[in-house]
mmCIF file of C-alpha atoms in Angstrom:
data_model
loop_
_atom_site.group_PDB
_atom_site.id
_atom_site.type_symbol
_atom_site.label_atom_id
_atom_site.label_comp_id
_atom_site.label_asym_id
_atom_site.label_seq_id
_atom_site.Cartn_x
_atom_site.Cartn_y
_atom_site.Cartn_z
ATOM 1 C CA MET A 1 -32.733 -50.655 4.303
ATOM 2 C CA THR A 2 -31.697 -49.919 0.502
ATOM 3 C CA CYS A 3 -33.147 -47.963 -2.090
ATOM 4 C CA PRO A 4 -34.366 -50.429 -4.675
ATOM 5 C CA THR A 5 -34.136 -47.973 -7.496
ATOM 6 C CA CYS A 6 -30.428 -46.950 -7.095
ATOM 7 C CA GLY A 7 -29.118 -49.284 -4.282
ATOM 8 C CA LYS A 8 -27.909 -46.736 -1.924
ATOM 9 C CA LEU A 9 -27.786 -47.710 1.980
ATOM 10 C CA LEU A 10 -30.610 -45.709 3.625
ATOM 11 C CA GLY A 11 -30.911 -47.409 7.138
ATOM 12 C CA HIS A 12 -28.862 -44.804 9.136
ATOM 13 C CA ILE A 13 -30.487 -41.840 7.145
ATOM 14 C CA VAL A 14 -33.937 -43.093 7.919
ATOM 15 C CA LEU A 15 -33.161 -43.429 11.763
ATOM 16 C CA ASP A 16 -32.002 -40.000 11.687
ATOM 17 C CA PHE A 17 -35.003 -38.527 9.876
ATOM 18 C CA GLU A 18 -37.345 -40.237 11.987
ATOM 19 C CA LYS A 19 -35.646 -39.112 15.244
ATOM 20 C CA ASN A 20 -35.578 -35.456 13.963
ATOM 21 C CA LYS A 21 -39.140 -35.706 12.696
ATOM 22 C CA MET A 22 -40.437 -37.027 16.209
ATOM 23 C CA ASP A 23 -38.473 -34.133 17.848
ATOM 24 C CA ILE A 24 -40.356 -31.713 15.724
ATOM 25 C CA CYS A 25 -43.759 -33.176 15.955
ATOM 26 C CA ASN A 26 -43.613 -33.824 19.711
ATOM 27 C CA ASP A 27 -42.442 -30.108 20.438
ATOM 28 C CA PRO A 28 -45.679 -28.114 21.212
ATOM 29 C CA ALA A 29 -43.815 -24.776 20.611
ATOM 30 C CA LEU A 30 -43.380 -25.818 16.839
ATOM 31 C CA TYR A 31 -47.015 -26.878 16.257
ATOM 32 C CA ASN A 32 -47.708 -24.271 13.593
ATOM 33 C CA GLN A 33 -44.417 -24.752 11.766
ATOM 34 C CA ARG A 34 -44.103 -28.507 11.926
ATOM 35 C CA HIS A 35 -44.927 -29.102 8.269
ATOM 36 C CA GLU A 36 -42.305 -26.747 6.988
ATOM 37 C CA LEU A 37 -39.720 -27.968 9.365
ATOM 38 C CA VAL A 38 -40.483 -31.769 8.222
ATOM 39 C CA SER A 39 -40.239 -30.582 4.634
ATOM 40 C CA ALA A 40 -37.080 -28.727 5.102
ATOM 41 C CA LEU A 41 -35.502 -31.976 6.690
ATOM 42 C CA ILE A 42 -35.955 -33.583 3.360
ATOM 43 C CA THR A 43 -34.827 -30.770 1.300
ATOM 44 C CA ASN A 44 -31.641 -30.410 3.312
ATOM 45 C CA MET A 45 -30.519 -33.917 2.891
ATOM 46 C CA THR A 46 -27.667 -33.749 0.571
ATOM 47 C CA ASN A 47 -26.327 -36.297 -1.743
ATOM 48 C CA LEU A 48 -29.914 -37.987 -1.953
ATOM 49 C CA ARG A 49 -31.472 -38.790 -5.378
ATOM 50 C CA TYR A 50 -35.254 -38.276 -5.575
ATOM 51 C CA CYS A 51 -36.009 -41.958 -5.528
ATOM 52 C CA CYS A 52 -34.128 -42.170 -2.099
ATOM 53 C CA LYS A 53 -36.111 -39.022 -0.557
ATOM 54 C CA MET A 54 -39.449 -40.821 -1.654
ATOM 55 C CA ARG A 55 -38.316 -43.869 0.243
ATOM 56 C CA ILE A 56 -37.471 -42.013 3.366
ATOM 57 C CA MET A 57 -40.587 -40.080 3.247
ATOM 58 C CA SER A 58 -42.754 -43.189 2.673
ATOM 59 C CA TYR A 59 -41.012 -45.310 5.381
ATOM 60 C CA LYS A 60 -43.325 -46.863 7.927
ATOM 61 C CA ASP A 61 -41.740 -48.541 11.143
ATOM 62 C CA LEU A 62 -43.876 -51.689 11.108
ATOM 63 C CA SER A 63 -42.462 -52.808 14.550
ATOM 64 C CA GLN A 64 -44.414 -49.997 16.247
ATOM 65 C CA ASP A 65 -47.625 -51.389 14.912
ATOM 66 C CA ILE A 66 -46.861 -55.028 15.890
ATOM 67 C CA ILE A 67 -45.658 -54.248 19.291
ATOM 68 C CA PRO A 68 -46.835 -50.921 20.498
ATOM 69 C CA LEU A 69 -44.861 -49.202 23.436
ATOM 70 C CA GLN A 70 -46.666 -49.423 26.816
ATOM 71 C CA LYS A 71 -47.350 -45.726 28.230
#
């Protein structure tokens, strides 16, 4: 995945962000703080332009919608 505005490669950054976001959202001890922690994930990412941050925040993994995991 690349940012269509600046052309920066974002694939590895998106995967790290989604993993960290899932860790925060699935932890019941962090329920009240999860919005602040997820927004801190974005603000702590260095060397990213605002266009790249917007792409990362709006990323949707369509493979989970097409082929849902069996629980």
